[in-house]
Amino acid sequence: MSKRQMIIGMHLGNGYGALAEAWRMPGVDPRAYTSFDAKVRQAQAAERGKFQFLFLPDGPHAAGGDIRYEPSGFNLDVMMTLAAVARGTERIGMVATGSTTFNEAFNLARHFKALDIMNHGRTGWNAVTSASPEVAANYGQRIPSSADRYGRAHEMIQIVQALWGSWGKDAWVADPETGEYAKDEEIAPINLGGEFVASRGPLYIPPSEQGQPVIFHAGGPSPNALSLAGRYASGFIAAAFTIEEARAQRRAFREATERAGRDPDEIKFFPGLMTTIAKDKRAALDRRITLTGRMFPQRAMYLQQMLGVRIDPARLDDPLSPEQLSRAHAAGGDPRAVRALEVARDGWSLRDVLAHGVIDYQPVVVGPVTEVADHMQEWFEAEAADGFWVIPDVYEGGLDAFVDGVVPILQERGLFHLDYEGTTLRDHLGARPQYGVDARVTG
Amino acid sequence: MSKRQMIIGMHLGNGYGALAEAWRMPGVDPRAYTSFDAKVRQAQAAERGKFQFLFLPDGPHAAGGDIRYEPSGFNLDVMMTLAAVARGTERIGMVATGSTTFNEAFNLARHFKALDIMNHGRTGWNAVTSASPEVAANYGQRIPSSADRYGRAHEMIQIVQALWGSWGKDAWVADPETGEYAKDEEIAPINLGGEFVASRGPLYIPPSEQGQPVIFHAGGPSPNALSLAGRYASGFIAAAFTIEEARAQRRAFREATERAGRDPDEIKFFPGLMTTIAKDKRAALDRRITLTGRMFPQRAMYLQQMLGVRIDPARLDDPLSPEQLSRAHAAGGDPRAVRALEVARDGWSLRDVLAHGVIDYQPVVVGPVTEVADHMQEWFEAEAADGFWVIPDVYEGGLDAFVDGVVPILQERGLFHLDYEGTTLRDHLGARPQYGVDARVTG
């Protein structure tokens, strides 16, 4: 019996990296935001590391902090980026966020299936709803109610999948000898319409090497997310800060998948992991100070709330005093507070506490390669994860440190594959074949 | 004073060529429909011929005849195809059809501007309305009235252009030394809304090498088309069967452009031209019989209507008899009938009359390279065209015959440039710089 191994995806965002000052780092092209060459290079580096997929989140709006100092976190266009990446890579899968709220089903189905043809069966669609008023405004609309957003999301996924399957699997003949181009009886309109979305079809694209793209979903374990992911998703892009939280979420998504009539192993659960890697802890902390230090005064205020003690942003070089430590507690229900307290108790200066990434939107490891590998092994063996979506601090440099440093350790420990076994994203995920809608899903 | 020279675009459709049996020709990959490599090769061949642009029409639906024998005429996805072509070419422009009826303005603006970044300023958007119920059904909708379609088209173009200009031309700083990433006072929402379309923006994409994509329009010289093209278009993709018709249309579009407050030279008028090239007339006719002969029995029936004489589809090897010729006349108001009669009077067999392409959706030249060059020169010098969109019968082979045979003749005659003078599509078209909406256009 072969040992269970982890699946690794990599966040591919704005061309620089996840952290605010990534664009200013030595070796980084400050114009990488508009450089498709840069993104192809980054994807190739992830492929060198045998990552199973890239994950491209999307707004669509300009995400990020203050544009005066830092770029949007998103790609300028996820589909165009993936088209370039498709032409420049061979094996790595590519999963892009596509809003079910503000896309036409036919257009989305067409773009994703064409990408799946282009990259020879390596595409995944992260089907999410859009809840930000900023996004809605870009479409001259308001954000619908949660019920309507998820109602539309179900219809979108089913109609998109039906369009994907509307050109029958064996319809395409293209035999120059006989002159037969296609079997028209196997190319059928779908004629599907619901409360929110409708399309006649057919979509005139034959199957890819994996048939059609796989579905991902992302976010937290809300009842709506559980229901949607349970029915359709092969992968879930999660946000969980502790092993316990991740285990509980993973279990919930597996149960939801089972309730939908599927095998719980059909959904793979991926917590995030942000990495800042250097030869030792001190160097890694310094690297992260360089990359995020500008935000520390503001984050110190948030740390104050998390720990329930007054913090002077002018005195970040000091650790908490024994008196402060005695009063500090994990306050406010933020799951990250426990970790922040733990790090503070280890005696780090407040600057270093913040440099540990205790306030970030995913769990953070700042340290040497073994520390990253240990984190991943611990979570994986605790069944808190089927793998991770890794968010390097900087793509040029930080990603390489992961690929060249962490990956060999995971491989040595038998936790990660030595090479791609298959060629498609379904192969990489162990996802079952599917063409058109999943007949097991009803309603 | 430099001599006026023609601008040439090339139709890039399904991967095979314009004619029904192109996919079966020797040297053609019968799976080219899904081959992005094939499309990149074809674009590279057009670039070798110094063509100023590729033109990708789009439905979006499956266009074409009987799918049992022939493919859809369209690309499986125009934007994905152009992304691949962008990565595989250096200078040629690329114009894709994007429906103003069934796209979200923000999505369309983003895809086209991202492509314009990717290909370094070589993008054009052929902004058309969708009038086919087949297309509407793919979006679960009905075709709006002509007034509403054009009303929406005007709003779409203005909002898309405003989004393109919403990231100010000098907004992007990205200076690692100072840490300044962008001037936020130059990145402004557009907050535009009309009767049909609205968007807040901004679109977070800086200018391309040409600032933003150029606008094309396509179709016939309807009042709506004249008004829309006159206001926004740098190029018009036309369908005109005779020099007289083309001259009248070109004049009408130039006048419409002037009425909109622009210089008439700002719009370039491109009639279509389908080519089947061989060493001599006989070989070219035979090539076209191979490529379209399957449809001749049906087309013979249409020829019968055009000429007003009975035609026996079983006797296509015979020319019209003297008695038939004496009765034949250009009937029914089809502008192609005059040409059909002319060819029939030359004594060609009915099969060869049809092989001349007298019944096709654009003017056809079937013959040696000089005949193609003569046709282009005649139309160009008669001011019936600023150039052409050339539709090769087969991309592999037929396109090469044009590039290697016709282009050198045109160059020798001083009618076509020897090489690209600039790098952007605006350079190639002589289109004036524009960023955001054109301040001259009102309403």
PDB file of N, CA and C in Angstrom, chain A residues 164-226:
ATOM      1  N   TRP A 164     -19.648  22.095 -20.785  1.00  0.00           N
ATOM      2  CA  TRP A 164     -18.387  21.373 -20.993  1.00  0.00           C
ATOM      3  C   TRP A 164     -18.630  19.989 -21.593  1.00  0.00           C
ATOM      4  N   GLY A 165     -19.743  19.388 -21.216  1.00  0.00           N
ATOM      5  CA  GLY A 165     -20.024  18.035 -21.704  1.00  0.00           C
ATOM      6  C   GLY A 165     -20.898  18.001 -22.949  1.00  0.00           C
ATOM      7  N   SER A 166     -21.226  19.188 -23.491  1.00  0.00           N
ATOM      8  CA  SER A 166     -22.225  19.212 -24.565  1.00  0.00           C
ATOM      9  C   SER A 166     -21.666  18.752 -25.904  1.00  0.00           C
ATOM     10  N   TRP A 167     -20.378  18.818 -26.064  1.00  0.00           N
ATOM     11  CA  TRP A 167     -19.748  18.211 -27.238  1.00  0.00           C
ATOM     12  C   TRP A 167     -19.330  16.804 -26.786  1.00  0.00           C
ATOM     13  N   GLY A 168     -20.081  15.814 -27.188  1.00  0.00           N
ATOM     14  CA  GLY A 168     -19.912  14.452 -26.682  1.00  0.00           C
ATOM     15  C   GLY A 168     -18.462  13.989 -26.743  1.00  0.00           C
ATOM     16  N   LYS A 169     -18.166  13.081 -25.834  1.00  0.00           N
ATOM     17  CA  LYS A 169     -16.774  12.671 -25.668  1.00  0.00           C
ATOM     18  C   LYS A 169     -16.177  12.073 -26.952  1.00  0.00           C
ATOM     19  N   ASP A 170     -16.999  11.385 -27.725  1.00  0.00           N
ATOM     20  CA  ASP A 170     -16.486  10.770 -28.953  1.00  0.00           C
ATOM     21  C   ASP A 170     -17.035  11.447 -30.200  1.00  0.00           C
ATOM     22  N   ALA A 171     -17.518  12.680 -30.036  1.00  0.00           N
ATOM     23  CA  ALA A 171     -18.184  13.350 -31.170  1.00  0.00           C
ATOM     24  C   ALA A 171     -17.211  13.747 -32.278  1.00  0.00           C
ATOM     25  N   TRP A 172     -15.996  14.048 -31.887  1.00  0.00           N
ATOM     26  CA  TRP A 172     -15.040  14.612 -32.852  1.00  0.00           C
ATOM     27  C   TRP A 172     -14.330  13.502 -33.605  1.00  0.00           C
ATOM     28  N   VAL A 173     -14.546  13.446 -34.910  1.00  0.00           N
ATOM     29  CA  VAL A 173     -13.968  12.389 -35.745  1.00  0.00           C
ATOM     30  C   VAL A 173     -12.778  12.943 -36.533  1.00  0.00           C
ATOM     31  N   ALA A 174     -13.029  13.973 -37.329  1.00  0.00           N
ATOM     32  CA  ALA A 174     -11.982  14.655 -38.122  1.00  0.00           C
ATOM     33  C   ALA A 174     -11.132  13.659 -38.894  1.00  0.00           C
ATOM     34  N   ASP A 175     -11.788  12.830 -39.672  1.00  0.00           N
ATOM     35  CA  ASP A 175     -11.079  11.824 -40.469  1.00  0.00           C
ATOM     36  C   ASP A 175     -11.001  12.296 -41.917  1.00  0.00           C
ATOM     37  N   PRO A 176      -9.817  12.718 -42.351  1.00  0.00           N
ATOM     38  CA  PRO A 176      -9.706  13.251 -43.712  1.00  0.00           C
ATOM     39  C   PRO A 176     -10.038  12.203 -44.772  1.00  0.00           C
ATOM     40  N   GLU A 177      -9.846  10.926 -44.457  1.00  0.00           N
ATOM     41  CA  GLU A 177     -10.131   9.862 -45.422  1.00  0.00           C
ATOM     42  C   GLU A 177     -11.616   9.818 -45.758  1.00  0.00           C
ATOM     43  N   THR A 178     -12.430   9.695 -44.729  1.00  0.00           N
ATOM     44  CA  THR A 178     -13.876   9.553 -44.959  1.00  0.00           C
ATOM     45  C   THR A 178     -14.564  10.903 -45.137  1.00  0.00           C
ATOM     46  N   GLY A 179     -13.932  11.967 -44.686  1.00  0.00           N
ATOM     47  CA  GLY A 179     -14.574  13.281 -44.757  1.00  0.00           C
ATOM     48  C   GLY A 179     -15.530  13.544 -43.611  1.00  0.00           C
ATOM     49  N   GLU A 180     -15.607  12.613 -42.683  1.00  0.00           N
ATOM     50  CA  GLU A 180     -16.484  12.853 -41.536  1.00  0.00           C
ATOM     51  C   GLU A 180     -15.775  13.767 -40.543  1.00  0.00           C
ATOM     52  N   TYR A 181     -16.415  14.892 -40.197  1.00  0.00           N
ATOM     53  CA  TYR A 181     -15.793  15.810 -39.250  1.00  0.00           C
ATOM     54  C   TYR A 181     -16.253  15.539 -37.820  1.00  0.00           C
ATOM     55  N   ALA A 182     -17.539  15.402 -37.619  1.00  0.00           N
ATOM     56  CA  ALA A 182     -18.051  15.156 -36.263  1.00  0.00           C
ATOM     57  C   ALA A 182     -19.379  14.422 -36.338  1.00  0.00           C
ATOM     58  N   LYS A 183     -19.706  13.754 -35.269  1.00  0.00           N
ATOM     59  CA  LYS A 183     -21.000  13.072 -35.160  1.00  0.00           C
ATOM     60  C   LYS A 183     -21.995  14.066 -34.588  1.00  0.00           C
ATOM     61  N   ASP A 184     -22.879  14.576 -35.439  1.00  0.00           N
ATOM     62  CA  ASP A 184     -23.738  15.652 -34.932  1.00  0.00           C
ATOM     63  C   ASP A 184     -24.746  15.152 -33.905  1.00  0.00           C
ATOM     64  N   GLU A 185     -25.023  13.859 -33.904  1.00  0.00           N
ATOM     65  CA  GLU A 185     -25.967  13.354 -32.897  1.00  0.00           C
ATOM     66  C   GLU A 185     -25.322  13.347 -31.504  1.00  0.00           C
ATOM     67  N   GLU A 186     -24.022  13.531 -31.438  1.00  0.00           N
ATOM     68  CA  GLU A 186     -23.360  13.592 -30.128  1.00  0.00           C
ATOM     69  C   GLU A 186     -23.000  15.023 -29.709  1.00  0.00           C
ATOM     70  N   ILE A 187     -23.477  15.989 -30.468  1.00  0.00           N
ATOM     71  CA  ILE A 187     -23.265  17.388 -30.096  1.00  0.00           C
ATOM     72  C   ILE A 187     -24.639  17.998 -29.882  1.00  0.00           C
ATOM     73  N   ALA A 188     -25.002  18.138 -28.611  1.00  0.00           N
ATOM     74  CA  ALA A 188     -26.398  18.474 -28.304  1.00  0.00           C
ATOM     75  C   ALA A 188     -26.494  19.742 -27.476  1.00  0.00           C
ATOM     76  N   PRO A 189     -27.494  20.575 -27.747  1.00  0.00           N
ATOM     77  CA  PRO A 189     -27.762  21.704 -26.859  1.00  0.00           C
ATOM     78  C   PRO A 189     -28.046  21.194 -25.451  1.00  0.00           C
ATOM     79  N   ILE A 190     -27.804  22.034 -24.458  1.00  0.00           N
ATOM     80  CA  ILE A 190     -28.088  21.604 -23.089  1.00  0.00           C
ATOM     81  C   ILE A 190     -29.463  22.099 -22.645  1.00  0.00           C
ATOM     82  N   ASN A 191     -29.881  23.248 -23.203  1.00  0.00           N
ATOM     83  CA  ASN A 191     -31.208  23.790 -22.872  1.00  0.00           C
ATOM     84  C   ASN A 191     -31.492  23.800 -21.373  1.00  0.00           C
ATOM     85  N   LEU A 192     -30.557  24.343 -20.615  1.00  0.00           N
ATOM     86  CA  LEU A 192     -30.744  24.406 -19.166  1.00  0.00           C
ATOM     87  C   LEU A 192     -31.039  25.834 -18.744  1.00  0.00           C
ATOM     88  N   GLY A 193     -31.974  25.956 -17.858  1.00  0.00           N
ATOM     89  CA  GLY A 193     -32.270  27.278 -17.327  1.00  0.00           C
ATOM     90  C   GLY A 193     -32.765  27.146 -15.907  1.00  0.00           C
ATOM     91  N   GLY A 194     -32.322  28.040 -15.047  1.00  0.00           N
ATOM     92  CA  GLY A 194     -32.778  28.024 -13.662  1.00  0.00           C
ATOM     93  C   GLY A 194     -33.378  29.369 -13.314  1.00  0.00           C
ATOM     94  N   GLU A 195     -33.228  29.700 -12.037  1.00  0.00           N
ATOM     95  CA  GLU A 195     -33.794  30.959 -11.591  1.00  0.00           C
ATOM     96  C   GLU A 195     -32.891  32.128 -11.975  1.00  0.00           C
ATOM     97  N   PHE A 196     -31.572  31.850 -12.089  1.00  0.00           N
ATOM     98  CA  PHE A 196     -30.600  32.928 -12.274  1.00  0.00           C
ATOM     99  C   PHE A 196     -29.843  32.851 -13.596  1.00  0.00           C
ATOM    100  N   VAL A 197     -29.632  31.658 -14.113  1.00  0.00           N
ATOM    101  CA  VAL A 197     -28.753  31.452 -15.257  1.00  0.00           C
ATOM    102  C   VAL A 197     -29.420  30.511 -16.241  1.00  0.00           C
ATOM    103  N   ALA A 198     -29.172  30.748 -17.525  1.00  0.00           N
ATOM    104  CA  ALA A 198     -29.670  29.827 -18.544  1.00  0.00           C
ATOM    105  C   ALA A 198     -28.713  29.817 -19.720  1.00  0.00           C
ATOM    106  N   SER A 199     -28.684  28.690 -20.420  1.00  0.00           N
ATOM    107  CA  SER A 199     -27.900  28.625 -21.648  1.00  0.00           C
ATOM    108  C   SER A 199     -28.414  27.472 -22.505  1.00  0.00           C
ATOM    109  N   ARG A 200     -28.383  27.681 -23.785  1.00  0.00           N
ATOM    110  CA  ARG A 200     -28.801  26.621 -24.680  1.00  0.00           C
ATOM    111  C   ARG A 200     -27.632  25.734 -25.099  1.00  0.00           C
ATOM    112  N   GLY A 201     -26.518  26.358 -25.465  1.00  0.00           N
ATOM    113  CA  GLY A 201     -25.415  25.576 -25.974  1.00  0.00           C
ATOM    114  C   GLY A 201     -25.727  25.018 -27.346  1.00  0.00           C
ATOM    115  N   PRO A 202     -24.989  24.037 -27.857  1.00  0.00           N
ATOM    116  CA  PRO A 202     -23.824  23.459 -27.189  1.00  0.00           C
ATOM    117  C   PRO A 202     -22.619  24.394 -27.221  1.00  0.00           C
ATOM    118  N   LEU A 203     -21.661  24.087 -26.343  1.00  0.00           N
ATOM    119  CA  LEU A 203     -20.337  24.702 -26.436  1.00  0.00           C
ATOM    120  C   LEU A 203     -19.551  23.826 -27.402  1.00  0.00           C
ATOM    121  N   TYR A 204     -18.958  24.442 -28.389  1.00  0.00           N
ATOM    122  CA  TYR A 204     -18.377  23.693 -29.513  1.00  0.00           C
ATOM    123  C   TYR A 204     -16.897  23.414 -29.268  1.00  0.00           C
ATOM    124  N   ILE A 205     -16.606  22.834 -28.099  1.00  0.00           N
ATOM    125  CA  ILE A 205     -15.216  22.486 -27.770  1.00  0.00           C
ATOM    126  C   ILE A 205     -15.173  21.026 -27.351  1.00  0.00           C
ATOM    127  N   PRO A 206     -14.368  20.236 -28.037  1.00  0.00           N
ATOM    128  CA  PRO A 206     -14.280  18.808 -27.688  1.00  0.00           C
ATOM    129  C   PRO A 206     -13.593  18.601 -26.344  1.00  0.00           C
ATOM    130  N   PRO A 207     -13.605  17.372 -25.840  1.00  0.00           N
ATOM    131  CA  PRO A 207     -12.978  17.125 -24.528  1.00  0.00           C
ATOM    132  C   PRO A 207     -11.477  17.388 -24.545  1.00  0.00           C
ATOM    133  N   SER A 208     -10.953  17.740 -23.382  1.00  0.00           N
ATOM    134  CA  SER A 208      -9.506  17.870 -23.215  1.00  0.00           C
ATOM    135  C   SER A 208      -8.952  16.529 -22.770  1.00  0.00           C
ATOM    136  N   GLU A 209      -7.670  16.495 -22.498  1.00  0.00           N
ATOM    137  CA  GLU A 209      -7.029  15.268 -22.022  1.00  0.00           C
ATOM    138  C   GLU A 209      -7.600  14.814 -20.678  1.00  0.00           C
ATOM    139  N   GLN A 210      -8.168  15.739 -19.893  1.00  0.00           N
ATOM    140  CA  GLN A 210      -8.811  15.324 -18.643  1.00  0.00           C
ATOM    141  C   GLN A 210     -10.331  15.427 -18.772  1.00  0.00           C
ATOM    142  N   GLY A 211     -10.816  15.540 -19.994  1.00  0.00           N
ATOM    143  CA  GLY A 211     -12.252  15.687 -20.201  1.00  0.00           C
ATOM    144  C   GLY A 211     -12.673  17.126 -20.054  1.00  0.00           C
ATOM    145  N   GLN A 212     -12.691  17.602 -18.819  1.00  0.00           N
ATOM    146  CA  GLN A 212     -13.083  18.982 -18.540  1.00  0.00           C
ATOM    147  C   GLN A 212     -12.404  19.423 -17.253  1.00  0.00           C
ATOM    148  N   PRO A 213     -12.376  20.752 -17.009  1.00  0.00           N
ATOM    149  CA  PRO A 213     -11.719  21.254 -15.791  1.00  0.00           C
ATOM    150  C   PRO A 213     -12.355  20.690 -14.513  1.00  0.00           C
ATOM    151  N   VAL A 214     -11.572  20.682 -13.451  1.00  0.00           N
ATOM    152  CA  VAL A 214     -12.090  20.298 -12.135  1.00  0.00           C
ATOM    153  C   VAL A 214     -12.594  21.558 -11.430  1.00  0.00           C
ATOM    154  N   ILE A 215     -13.442  21.337 -10.431  1.00  0.00           N
ATOM    155  CA  ILE A 215     -14.012  22.452  -9.663  1.00  0.00           C
ATOM    156  C   ILE A 215     -13.302  22.566  -8.317  1.00  0.00           C
ATOM    157  N   PHE A 216     -12.972  23.794  -7.949  1.00  0.00           N
ATOM    158  CA  PHE A 216     -12.497  24.107  -6.615  1.00  0.00           C
ATOM    159  C   PHE A 216     -13.502  25.071  -5.970  1.00  0.00           C
ATOM    160  N   HIS A 217     -13.437  25.148  -4.669  1.00  0.00           N
ATOM    161  CA  HIS A 217     -14.165  26.203  -3.975  1.00  0.00           C
ATOM    162  C   HIS A 217     -13.229  26.735  -2.896  1.00  0.00           C
ATOM    163  N   ALA A 218     -13.548  27.892  -2.354  1.00  0.00           N
ATOM    164  CA  ALA A 218     -12.624  28.538  -1.424  1.00  0.00           C
ATOM    165  C   ALA A 218     -13.374  29.335  -0.385  1.00  0.00           C
ATOM    166  N   GLY A 219     -12.750  29.523   0.759  1.00  0.00           N
ATOM    167  CA  GLY A 219     -13.324  30.365   1.802  1.00  0.00           C
ATOM    168  C   GLY A 219     -13.337  29.668   3.138  1.00  0.00           C
ATOM    169  N   GLY A 220     -14.394  29.930   3.893  1.00  0.00           N
ATOM    170  CA  GLY A 220     -14.556  29.311   5.202  1.00  0.00           C
ATOM    171  C   GLY A 220     -15.633  28.241   5.154  1.00  0.00           C
ATOM    172  N   PRO A 221     -15.830  27.543   6.293  1.00  0.00           N
ATOM    173  CA  PRO A 221     -16.772  26.417   6.320  1.00  0.00           C
ATOM    174  C   PRO A 221     -18.205  26.841   6.602  1.00  0.00           C
ATOM    175  N   SER A 222     -18.723  27.817   5.874  1.00  0.00           N
ATOM    176  CA  SER A 222     -20.113  28.212   6.061  1.00  0.00           C
ATOM    177  C   SER A 222     -21.023  27.108   5.529  1.00  0.00           C
ATOM    178  N   PRO A 223     -22.263  27.071   5.988  1.00  0.00           N
ATOM    179  CA  PRO A 223     -23.191  26.048   5.463  1.00  0.00           C
ATOM    180  C   PRO A 223     -23.282  26.101   3.932  1.00  0.00           C
ATOM    181  N   ASN A 224     -23.313  27.297   3.370  1.00  0.00           N
ATOM    182  CA  ASN A 224     -23.368  27.423   1.913  1.00  0.00           C
ATOM    183  C   ASN A 224     -22.124  26.847   1.247  1.00  0.00           C
ATOM    184  N   ALA A 225     -20.975  27.151   1.811  1.00  0.00           N
ATOM    185  CA  ALA A 225     -19.727  26.656   1.233  1.00  0.00           C
ATOM    186  C   ALA A 225     -19.650  25.140   1.345  1.00  0.00           C
ATOM    187  N   LEU A 226     -20.056  24.610   2.482  1.00  0.00           N
ATOM    188  CA  LEU A 226     -20.034  23.158   2.673  1.00  0.00           C
ATOM    189  C   LEU A 226     -20.936  22.470   1.648  1.00  0.00           C
TER     190      LEU A 226
END
